[in-house]
Amino acid sequence: MGHVEVEVKLSNPFDGQSLTVRALVDTGATFTVVSEAVARQLRLPLRGAQWQGLAF
């Protein structure tokens, strides 16, 4: 079992702003998480914040 990273295009559905990033894919995840920097670049509205950690 390994890690899967791909290039994905993320878009803000409200204004069409988009950004291509390299991302770790978790097919069993319930939620999608992006960094604060990516959210700001896409001008996404912040609904809440929570620290997330990732261990390999």
GROMACS .gro file of N, CA and C in nm, residues 15-49:
model
  105
   15ASP      N    1  -1.678   3.223  -0.816
   15ASP     CA    2  -1.620   3.321  -0.909
   15ASP      C    3  -1.536   3.260  -1.021
   16GLY      N    4  -1.524   3.127  -1.023
   16GLY     CA    5  -1.450   3.061  -1.130
   16GLY      C    6  -1.299   3.060  -1.113
   17GLN      N    7  -1.247   3.122  -1.007
   17GLN     CA    8  -1.103   3.121  -0.981
   17GLN      C    9  -1.058   2.976  -0.969
   18SER      N   10  -0.948   2.938  -1.037
   18SER     CA   11  -0.901   2.800  -1.029
   18SER      C   12  -0.751   2.796  -1.005
   19LEU      N   13  -0.705   2.680  -0.960
   19LEU     CA   14  -0.565   2.660  -0.924
   19LEU      C   15  -0.534   2.513  -0.941
   20THR      N   16  -0.421   2.481  -1.002
   20THR     CA   17  -0.378   2.342  -1.014
   20THR      C   18  -0.273   2.316  -0.907
   21VAL      N   19  -0.294   2.210  -0.830
   21VAL     CA   20  -0.202   2.176  -0.721
   21VAL      C   21  -0.173   2.026  -0.723
   22ARG      N   22  -0.063   1.988  -0.661
   22ARG     CA   23  -0.032   1.847  -0.642
   22ARG      C   24  -0.094   1.808  -0.508
   23ALA      N   25  -0.170   1.699  -0.507
   23ALA     CA   26  -0.245   1.663  -0.387
   23ALA      C   27  -0.233   1.514  -0.356
   24LEU      N   28  -0.242   1.484  -0.229
   24LEU     CA   29  -0.246   1.346  -0.181
   24LEU      C   30  -0.391   1.300  -0.189
   25VAL      N   31  -0.415   1.186  -0.250
   25VAL     CA   32  -0.551   1.135  -0.268
   25VAL      C   33  -0.582   1.032  -0.160
   26ASP      N   34  -0.694   1.050  -0.093
   26ASP     CA   35  -0.741   0.955   0.008
   26ASP      C   36  -0.882   0.913  -0.033
   27THR      N   37  -0.893   0.798  -0.097
   27THR     CA   38  -1.022   0.754  -0.150
   27THR      C   39  -1.122   0.717  -0.041
   28GLY      N   40  -1.075   0.702   0.083
   28GLY     CA   41  -1.166   0.668   0.192
   28GLY      C   42  -1.201   0.788   0.279
   29ALA      N   43  -1.159   0.906   0.239
   29ALA     CA   44  -1.183   1.025   0.321
   29ALA      C   45  -1.328   1.070   0.315
   30THR      N   46  -1.377   1.122   0.425
   30THR     CA   47  -1.512   1.177   0.431
   30THR      C   48  -1.513   1.323   0.387
   31PHE      N   49  -1.405   1.395   0.415
   31PHE     CA   50  -1.396   1.537   0.382
   31PHE      C   51  -1.273   1.564   0.296
   32THR      N   52  -1.278   1.673   0.221
   32THR     CA   53  -1.163   1.722   0.147
   32THR      C   54  -1.103   1.838   0.224
   33VAL      N   55  -0.972   1.836   0.241
   33VAL     CA   56  -0.904   1.940   0.318
   33VAL      C   57  -0.802   2.009   0.228
   34VAL      N   58  -0.800   2.141   0.233
   34VAL     CA   59  -0.697   2.217   0.162
   34VAL      C   60  -0.627   2.308   0.262
   35SER      N   61  -0.506   2.346   0.229
   35SER     CA   62  -0.432   2.434   0.319
   35SER      C   63  -0.493   2.574   0.319
   36GLU      N   64  -0.462   2.649   0.422
   36GLU     CA   65  -0.510   2.787   0.430
   36GLU      C   66  -0.459   2.868   0.311
   37ALA      N   67  -0.336   2.843   0.269
   37ALA     CA   68  -0.278   2.916   0.156
   37ALA      C   69  -0.358   2.891   0.028
   38VAL      N   70  -0.395   2.767   0.003
   38VAL     CA   71  -0.474   2.734  -0.117
   38VAL      C   72  -0.612   2.797  -0.107
   39ALA      N   73  -0.675   2.788   0.009
   39ALA     CA   74  -0.808   2.848   0.027
   39ALA      C   75  -0.805   2.998   0.001
   40ARG      N   76  -0.700   3.064   0.048
   40ARG     CA   77  -0.688   3.209   0.026
   40ARG      C   78  -0.667   3.241  -0.122
   41GLN      N   79  -0.582   3.161  -0.189
   41GLN     CA   80  -0.558   3.184  -0.332
   41GLN      C   81  -0.686   3.169  -0.413
   42LEU      N   82  -0.772   3.077  -0.372
   42LEU     CA   83  -0.899   3.055  -0.442
   42LEU      C   84  -1.010   3.148  -0.392
   43ARG      N   85  -0.979   3.227  -0.291
   43ARG     CA   86  -1.077   3.319  -0.231
   43ARG      C   87  -1.201   3.243  -0.182
   44LEU      N   88  -1.178   3.129  -0.118
   44LEU     CA   89  -1.288   3.048  -0.065
   44LEU      C   90  -1.334   3.104   0.068
   45PRO      N   91  -1.465   3.105   0.093
   45PRO     CA   92  -1.515   3.152   0.223
   45PRO      C   93  -1.477   3.052   0.333
   46LEU      N   94  -1.432   3.101   0.446
   46LEU     CA   95  -1.395   3.017   0.557
   46LEU      C   96  -1.518   2.991   0.644
   47ARG      N   97  -1.552   2.865   0.660
   47ARG     CA   98  -1.669   2.829   0.742
   47ARG      C   99  -1.629   2.784   0.880
   48GLY      N  100  -1.505   2.750   0.896
   48GLY     CA  101  -1.454   2.703   1.024
   48GLY      C  102  -1.310   2.660   1.004
   49ALA      N  103  -1.237   2.653   1.110
   49ALA     CA  104  -1.098   2.612   1.100
   49ALA      C  105  -1.068   2.508   1.206
   0.00000   0.00000   0.00000
